[in-house]
GROMACS .gro file of N, CA and C in nm:
model
  363
    1GLN      N    1   3.609   6.840  29.077
    1GLN     CA    2   3.557   6.817  28.926
    1GLN      C    3   3.409   6.795  28.941
    2VAL      N    4   3.343   6.861  28.830
    2VAL     CA    5   3.197   6.852  28.801
    2VAL      C    6   3.152   6.720  28.768
    3GLN      N    7   3.054   6.663  28.852
    3GLN     CA    8   2.974   6.529  28.773
    3GLN      C    9   2.851   6.591  28.785
    4MET      N   10   2.824   6.538  28.643
    4MET     CA   11   2.631   6.562  28.586
    4MET      C   12   2.629   6.404  28.599
    5VAL      N   13   2.512   6.359  28.688
    5VAL     CA   14   2.480   6.208  28.669
    5VAL      C   15   2.324   6.215  28.655
    6GLU      N   16   2.298   6.114  28.533
    6GLU     CA   17   2.151   6.096  28.491
    6GLU      C   18   2.126   5.971  28.561
    7SER      N   19   1.975   5.962  28.564
    7SER     CA   20   1.894   5.863  28.619
    7SER      C   21   1.767   5.870  28.576
    8GLY      N   22   1.697   5.719  28.573
    8GLY     CA   23   1.587   5.728  28.534
    8GLY      C   24   1.534   5.665  28.387
    9GLY      N   25   1.632   5.614  28.332
    9GLY     CA   26   1.630   5.537  28.207
    9GLY      C   27   1.584   5.400  28.247
   10GLY      N   28   1.545   5.304  28.129
   10GLY     CA   29   1.494   5.211  28.147
   10GLY      C   30   1.443   5.157  28.023
   11SER      N   31   1.392   5.048  28.040
   11SER     CA   32   1.297   4.996  27.904
   11SER      C   33   1.152   5.004  27.952
   12VAL      N   34   1.072   5.035  27.812
   12VAL     CA   35   0.939   5.053  27.825
   12VAL      C   36   0.868   4.965  27.736
   13GLN      N   37   0.754   5.006  27.727
   13GLN     CA   38   0.669   4.950  27.577
   13GLN      C   39   0.636   5.079  27.523
   14ALA      N   40   0.590   5.084  27.414
   14ALA     CA   41   0.535   5.200  27.337
   14ALA      C   42   0.426   5.256  27.403
   15GLY      N   43   0.402   5.394  27.403
   15GLY     CA   44   0.314   5.443  27.478
   15GLY      C   45   0.335   5.471  27.618
   16GLY      N   46   0.411   5.404  27.677
   16GLY     CA   47   0.475   5.450  27.840
   16GLY      C   48   0.537   5.548  27.854
   17SER      N   49   0.596   5.593  27.979
   17SER     CA   50   0.646   5.722  28.003
   17SER      C   51   0.773   5.676  28.107
   18LEU      N   52   0.865   5.764  28.098
   18LEU     CA   53   0.972   5.766  28.214
   18LEU      C   54   1.009   5.931  28.210
   19ARG      N   55   1.088   5.923  28.324
   19ARG     CA   56   1.127   6.048  28.411
   19ARG      C   57   1.269   6.038  28.411
   20LEU      N   58   1.352   6.137  28.368
   20LEU     CA   59   1.493   6.124  28.356
   20LEU      C   60   1.549   6.237  28.451
   21SER      N   61   1.600   6.224  28.540
   21SER     CA   62   1.668   6.311  28.632
   21SER      C   63   1.807   6.335  28.601
   22CYS      N   64   1.873   6.471  28.613
   22CYS     CA   65   1.996   6.492  28.633
   22CYS      C   66   2.054   6.573  28.745
   23VAL      N   67   2.135   6.512  28.826
   23VAL     CA   68   2.172   6.618  28.957
   23VAL      C   69   2.349   6.621  28.908
   24ASN      N   70   2.366   6.745  28.973
   24ASN     CA   71   2.514   6.786  28.922
   24ASN      C   72   2.575   6.876  29.053
   25SER      N   73   2.699   6.928  29.039
   25SER     CA   74   2.732   7.004  29.143
   25SER      C   75   2.755   7.138  29.112
   26LEU      N   76   2.717   7.180  28.978
   26LEU     CA   77   2.746   7.299  28.948
   26LEU      C   78   2.672   7.420  29.031
   27ASN      N   79   2.741   7.525  28.993
   27ASN     CA   80   2.661   7.632  29.089
   27ASN      C   81   2.563   7.712  28.944
   28THR      N   82   2.463   7.795  29.037
   28THR     CA   83   2.355   7.827  28.946
   28THR      C   84   2.422   7.921  28.850
   29TYR      N   85   2.543   7.974  28.830
   29TYR     CA   86   2.575   8.065  28.714
   29TYR      C   87   2.612   7.941  28.615
   30ASP      N   88   2.684   7.844  28.625
   30ASP     CA   89   2.702   7.720  28.506
   30ASP      C   90   2.597   7.684  28.487
   31CYS      N   91   2.482   7.667  28.523
   31CYS     CA   92   2.382   7.616  28.462
   31CYS      C   93   2.234   7.712  28.427
   32ALA      N   94   2.296   7.791  28.385
   32ALA     CA   95   2.205   7.912  28.340
   32ALA      C   96   2.122   7.867  28.220
   33CYS      N   97   2.168   7.780  28.143
   33CYS     CA   98   2.106   7.687  28.066
   33CYS      C   99   2.142   7.531  28.089
   34THR      N  100   2.019   7.457  28.084
   34THR     CA  101   2.028   7.330  28.093
   34THR      C  102   1.966   7.228  27.986
   35GLY      N  103   1.984   7.103  27.950
   35GLY     CA  104   1.932   7.047  27.830
   35GLY      C  105   1.935   6.932  27.832
   36TRP      N  106   1.867   6.845  27.733
   36TRP     CA  107   1.870   6.690  27.728
   36TRP      C  108   1.928   6.682  27.577
   37PHE      N  109   2.044   6.615  27.562
   37PHE     CA  110   2.008   6.537  27.431
   37PHE      C  111   2.000   6.399  27.427
   38ARG      N  112   2.002   6.323  27.310
   38ARG     CA  113   2.031   6.170  27.272
   38ARG      C  114   2.102   6.131  27.169
   39GLN      N  115   2.117   6.023  27.190
   39GLN     CA  116   2.192   5.980  27.056
   39GLN      C  117   2.186   5.823  27.039
   40ALA      N  118   2.113   5.769  26.927
   40ALA     CA  119   2.075   5.665  26.890
   40ALA      C  120   2.208   5.598  26.830
   41PRO      N  121   2.207   5.468  26.835
   41PRO     CA  122   2.310   5.392  26.747
   41PRO      C  123   2.332   5.407  26.602
   42GLY      N  124   2.430   5.467  26.549
   42GLY     CA  125   2.462   5.510  26.411
   42GLY      C  126   2.421   5.639  26.366
   43LYS      N  127   2.349   5.729  26.504
   43LYS     CA  128   2.298   5.864  26.432
   43LYS      C  129   2.386   5.934  26.539
   44GLU      N  130   2.348   6.078  26.476
   44GLU     CA  131   2.445   6.209  26.543
   44GLU      C  132   2.348   6.231  26.661
   45ARG      N  133   2.453   6.289  26.778
   45ARG     CA  134   2.365   6.347  26.897
   45ARG      C  135   2.255   6.427  26.866
   46GLU      N  136   2.183   6.431  26.920
   46GLU     CA  137   2.071   6.570  26.861
   46GLU      C  138   2.018   6.623  27.010
   47GLU      N  139   1.979   6.746  27.020
   47GLU     CA  140   1.904   6.825  27.111
   47GLU      C  141   1.774   6.791  27.107
   48VAL      N  142   1.710   6.720  27.233
   48VAL     CA  143   1.597   6.694  27.273
   48VAL      C  144   1.535   6.810  27.325
   49ALA      N  145   1.566   6.855  27.422
   49ALA     CA  146   1.506   6.977  27.520
   49ALA      C  147   1.608   7.064  27.581
   50ARG      N  148   1.549   7.206  27.595
   50ARG     CA  149   1.640   7.293  27.661
   50ARG      C  150   1.553   7.400  27.777
   51ILE      N  151   1.613   7.439  27.867
   51ILE     CA  152   1.566   7.508  27.973
   51ILE      C  153   1.633   7.621  27.992
   52GLU      N  154   1.630   7.745  28.017
   52GLU     CA  155   1.697   7.810  28.033
   52GLU      C  156   1.677   7.892  28.166
   53PHE      N  157   1.745   7.979  28.204
   53PHE     CA  158   1.729   8.002  28.357
   53PHE      C  159   1.585   8.054  28.400
   54TYR      N  160   1.524   8.162  28.332
   54TYR     CA  161   1.437   8.196  28.381
   54TYR      C  162   1.288   8.136  28.317
   55GLY      N  163   1.290   8.013  28.255
   55GLY     CA  164   1.214   7.907  28.206
   55GLY      C  165   1.169   7.909  28.079
   56THR      N  166   1.256   7.972  27.994
   56THR     CA  167   1.200   7.961  27.856
   56THR      C  168   1.225   7.827  27.814
   57THR      N  169   1.169   7.751  27.746
   57THR     CA  170   1.188   7.632  27.715
   57THR      C  171   1.195   7.588  27.545
   58ARG      N  172   1.256   7.513  27.491
   58ARG     CA  173   1.240   7.459  27.352
   58ARG      C  174   1.252   7.325  27.334
   59TYR      N  175   1.197   7.263  27.237
   59TYR     CA  176   1.162   7.105  27.221
   59TYR      C  177   1.203   7.106  27.076
   60ALA      N  178   1.260   6.963  27.076
   60ALA     CA  179   1.284   6.896  26.925
   60ALA      C  180   1.144   6.884  26.843
   61GLU      N  181   1.135   6.924  26.754
   61GLU     CA  182   0.983   6.892  26.679
   61GLU      C  183   0.932   6.745  26.706
   62SER      N  184   1.029   6.660  26.719
   62SER     CA  185   0.967   6.511  26.738
   62SER      C  186   0.915   6.462  26.826
   63VAL      N  187   0.963   6.554  26.993
   63VAL     CA  188   0.902   6.542  27.102
   63VAL      C  189   0.804   6.636  27.166
   64LYS      N  190   0.785   6.731  27.055
   64LYS     CA  191   0.675   6.833  27.109
   64LYS      C  192   0.560   6.790  27.156
   65GLY      N  193   0.493   6.829  27.286
   65GLY     CA  194   0.361   6.757  27.303
   65GLY      C  195   0.389   6.638  27.384
   66ARG      N  196   0.500   6.568  27.402
   66ARG     CA  197   0.491   6.444  27.469
   66ARG      C  198   0.600   6.426  27.566
   67PHE      N  199   0.719   6.529  27.529
   67PHE     CA  200   0.802   6.542  27.634
   67PHE      C  201   0.826   6.664  27.699
   68SER      N  202   0.851   6.684  27.813
   68SER     CA  203   0.849   6.825  27.932
   68SER      C  204   0.963   6.822  28.003
   69ILE      N  205   1.049   6.962  28.026
   69ILE     CA  206   1.177   6.980  28.056
   69ILE      C  207   1.132   7.041  28.188
   70ASN      N  208   1.188   7.045  28.314
   70ASN     CA  209   1.158   7.134  28.405
   70ASN      C  210   1.325   7.155  28.468
   71SER      N  211   1.365   7.227  28.558
   71SER     CA  212   1.461   7.252  28.608
   71SER      C  213   1.434   7.333  28.774
   72ASP      N  214   1.551   7.278  28.862
   72ASP     CA  215   1.527   7.360  28.970
   72ASP      C  216   1.671   7.434  28.977
   73ASN      N  217   1.647   7.538  28.941
   73ASN     CA  218   1.773   7.611  28.887
   73ASN      C  219   1.881   7.654  29.047
   74GLY      N  220   1.796   7.675  29.139
   74GLY     CA  221   1.889   7.672  29.286
   74GLY      C  222   1.982   7.566  29.310
   75LYS      N  223   1.909   7.413  29.256
   75LYS     CA  224   2.025   7.291  29.244
   75LYS      C  225   2.094   7.274  29.150
   76CYS      N  226   2.066   7.338  29.031
   76CYS     CA  227   2.104   7.280  28.880
   76CYS      C  228   2.004   7.158  28.879
   77THR      N  229   1.924   7.123  28.894
   77THR     CA  230   1.902   6.977  28.894
   77THR      C  231   1.828   6.994  28.740
   78VAL      N  232   1.795   6.897  28.673
   78VAL     CA  233   1.715   6.905  28.573
   78VAL      C  234   1.625   6.793  28.559
   79TRP      N  235   1.516   6.747  28.494
   79TRP     CA  236   1.448   6.641  28.478
   79TRP      C  237   1.385   6.669  28.344
   80LEU      N  238   1.368   6.524  28.268
   80LEU     CA  239   1.285   6.513  28.170
   80LEU      C  240   1.158   6.426  28.166
   81GLN      N  241   1.045   6.480  28.164
   81GLN     CA  242   0.924   6.403  28.172
   81GLN      C  243   0.903   6.320  28.007
   82MET      N  244   0.940   6.197  27.988
   82MET     CA  245   0.855   6.155  27.882
   82MET      C  246   0.740   6.082  27.870
   83ASN      N  247   0.645   6.114  27.779
   83ASN     CA  248   0.533   6.047  27.774
   83ASN      C  249   0.495   6.001  27.637
   84SER      N  250   0.414   5.894  27.611
   84SER     CA  251   0.363   5.825  27.482
   84SER      C  252   0.508   5.833  27.423
   85LEU      N  253   0.572   5.744  27.476
   85LEU     CA  254   0.736   5.701  27.424
   85LEU      C  255   0.702   5.627  27.295
   86LYS      N  256   0.779   5.621  27.208
   86LYS     CA  257   0.790   5.552  27.047
   86LYS      C  258   0.926   5.493  27.067
   87PRO      N  259   0.899   5.377  26.978
   87PRO     CA  260   1.049   5.316  26.979
   87PRO      C  261   1.165   5.397  26.900
   88GLU      N  262   1.123   5.487  26.846
   88GLU     CA  263   1.236   5.592  26.771
   88GLU      C  264   1.303   5.656  26.893
   89ASP      N  265   1.227   5.662  26.982
   89ASP     CA  266   1.271   5.739  27.119
   89ASP      C  267   1.420   5.662  27.174
   90THR      N  268   1.430   5.543  27.127
   90THR     CA  269   1.513   5.462  27.198
   90THR      C  270   1.671   5.532  27.163
   91ALA      N  271   1.744   5.531  27.277
   91ALA     CA  272   1.856   5.647  27.273
   91ALA      C  273   1.940   5.634  27.419
   92THR      N  274   2.061   5.695  27.386
   92THR     CA  275   2.136   5.696  27.524
   92THR      C  276   2.088   5.864  27.549
   93TYR      N  277   2.045   5.893  27.651
   93TYR     CA  278   1.983   6.040  27.692
   93TYR      C  279   2.129   6.102  27.787
   94TYR      N  280   2.151   6.245  27.740
   94TYR     CA  281   2.265   6.294  27.820
   94TYR      C  282   2.221   6.438  27.855
   95CYS      N  283   2.211   6.485  27.959
   95CYS     CA  284   2.217   6.612  28.007
   95CYS      C  285   2.328   6.698  28.022
   96ALA      N  286   2.300   6.817  27.980
   96ALA     CA  287   2.430   6.898  27.953
   96ALA      C  288   2.378   7.056  28.035
   97ALA      N  289   2.496   7.128  28.091
   97ALA     CA  290   2.440   7.257  28.126
   97ALA      C  291   2.588   7.361  28.098
   98ASP      N  292   2.530   7.472  28.084
   98ASP     CA  293   2.660   7.570  28.055
   98ASP      C  294   2.596   7.695  28.096
   99THR      N  295   2.673   7.813  28.087
   99THR     CA  296   2.634   7.951  28.098
   99THR      C  297   2.549   7.988  28.015
  100GLY      N  298   2.549   7.954  27.898
  100GLY     CA  299   2.461   7.976  27.787
  100GLY      C  300   2.434   7.868  27.738
  101CYS      N  301   2.298   7.889  27.656
  101CYS     CA  302   2.251   7.773  27.538
  101CYS      C  303   2.334   7.810  27.403
  102TRP      N  304   2.373   7.682  27.361
  102TRP     CA  305   2.472   7.703  27.256
  102TRP      C  306   2.365   7.603  27.116
  103SER      N  307   2.422   7.648  27.028
  103SER     CA  308   2.363   7.594  26.877
  103SER      C  309   2.437   7.434  26.896
  104ASN      N  310   2.565   7.449  26.876
  104ASN     CA  311   2.634   7.314  26.854
  104ASN      C  312   2.654   7.233  26.972
  105ILE      N  313   2.602   7.095  27.002
  105ILE     CA  314   2.575   7.011  27.121
  105ILE      C  315   2.716   7.011  27.198
  106TYR      N  316   2.810   6.992  27.095
  106TYR     CA  317   2.936   6.988  27.138
  106TYR      C  318   3.009   7.085  27.215
  107ASP      N  319   2.925   7.235  27.185
  107ASP     CA  320   2.973   7.329  27.283
  107ASP      C  321   2.949   7.352  27.390
  108TRP      N  322   2.864   7.282  27.468
  108TRP     CA  323   2.788   7.233  27.615
  108TRP      C  324   2.922   7.221  27.711
  109LYS      N  325   2.948   7.303  27.794
  109LYS     CA  326   3.077   7.264  27.882
  109LYS      C  327   3.065   7.141  27.994
  110TYR      N  328   2.941   7.125  28.005
  110TYR     CA  329   2.915   7.029  28.096
  110TYR      C  330   2.829   6.927  28.051
  111GLN      N  331   2.859   6.799  28.060
  111GLN     CA  332   2.761   6.667  28.002
  111GLN      C  333   2.790   6.558  28.064
  112GLY      N  334   2.680   6.472  28.098
  112GLY     CA  335   2.692   6.373  28.179
  112GLY      C  336   2.762   6.245  28.074
  113GLN      N  337   2.747   6.113  28.136
  113GLN     CA  338   2.789   6.027  28.083
  113GLN      C  339   2.660   5.918  27.995
  114GLY      N  340   2.537   6.004  28.047
  114GLY     CA  341   2.427   5.920  27.973
  114GLY      C  342   2.334   5.822  28.034
  115THR      N  343   2.220   5.818  28.027
  115THR     CA  344   2.125   5.685  28.069
  115THR      C  345   2.029   5.628  27.955
  116GLN      N  346   2.067   5.506  27.940
  116GLN     CA  347   1.988   5.431  27.845
  116GLN      C  348   1.840   5.428  27.836
  117VAL      N  349   1.758   5.470  27.740
  117VAL     CA  350   1.611   5.444  27.728
  117VAL      C  351   1.595   5.385  27.614
  118ASN      N  352   1.510   5.257  27.636
  118ASN     CA  353   1.500   5.148  27.542
  118ASN      C  354   1.323   5.158  27.502
  119VAL      N  355   1.267   5.155  27.437
  119VAL     CA  356   1.107   5.177  27.391
  119VAL      C  357   1.098   5.013  27.306
  120SER      N  358   1.015   4.961  27.313
  120SER     CA  359   0.984   4.838  27.229
  120SER      C  360   0.859   4.834  27.174
  121SER      N  361   0.814   4.811  27.076
  121SER     CA  362   0.709   4.830  27.019
  121SER      C  363   0.584   4.705  27.063
   0.00000   0.00000   0.00000
């Protein structure tokens, strides 16, 4: 059974930084695209960032210039460096992976259980 395990969440003040990590047991084919999503209470889950196998990245407008996604394709490990955090970044963050990148969040085959990020003002 594939496991995707996120870590690195926590509580920080606005302006602080956190680095999320996601490790899993996928093979290289199954993590051709990896990404991070988040869901705040009462809100829909949204995509934060994604990275494709050859390094192409995409970010949500709300995090551009503040967040950075990286991956080790050989091990299907993916990180999310979050700088200049804002209270509105408070959410549960999930990593995801699949053989391709999908527009619909719920189409991604592999998703973790999430790690909580709390940003106080």
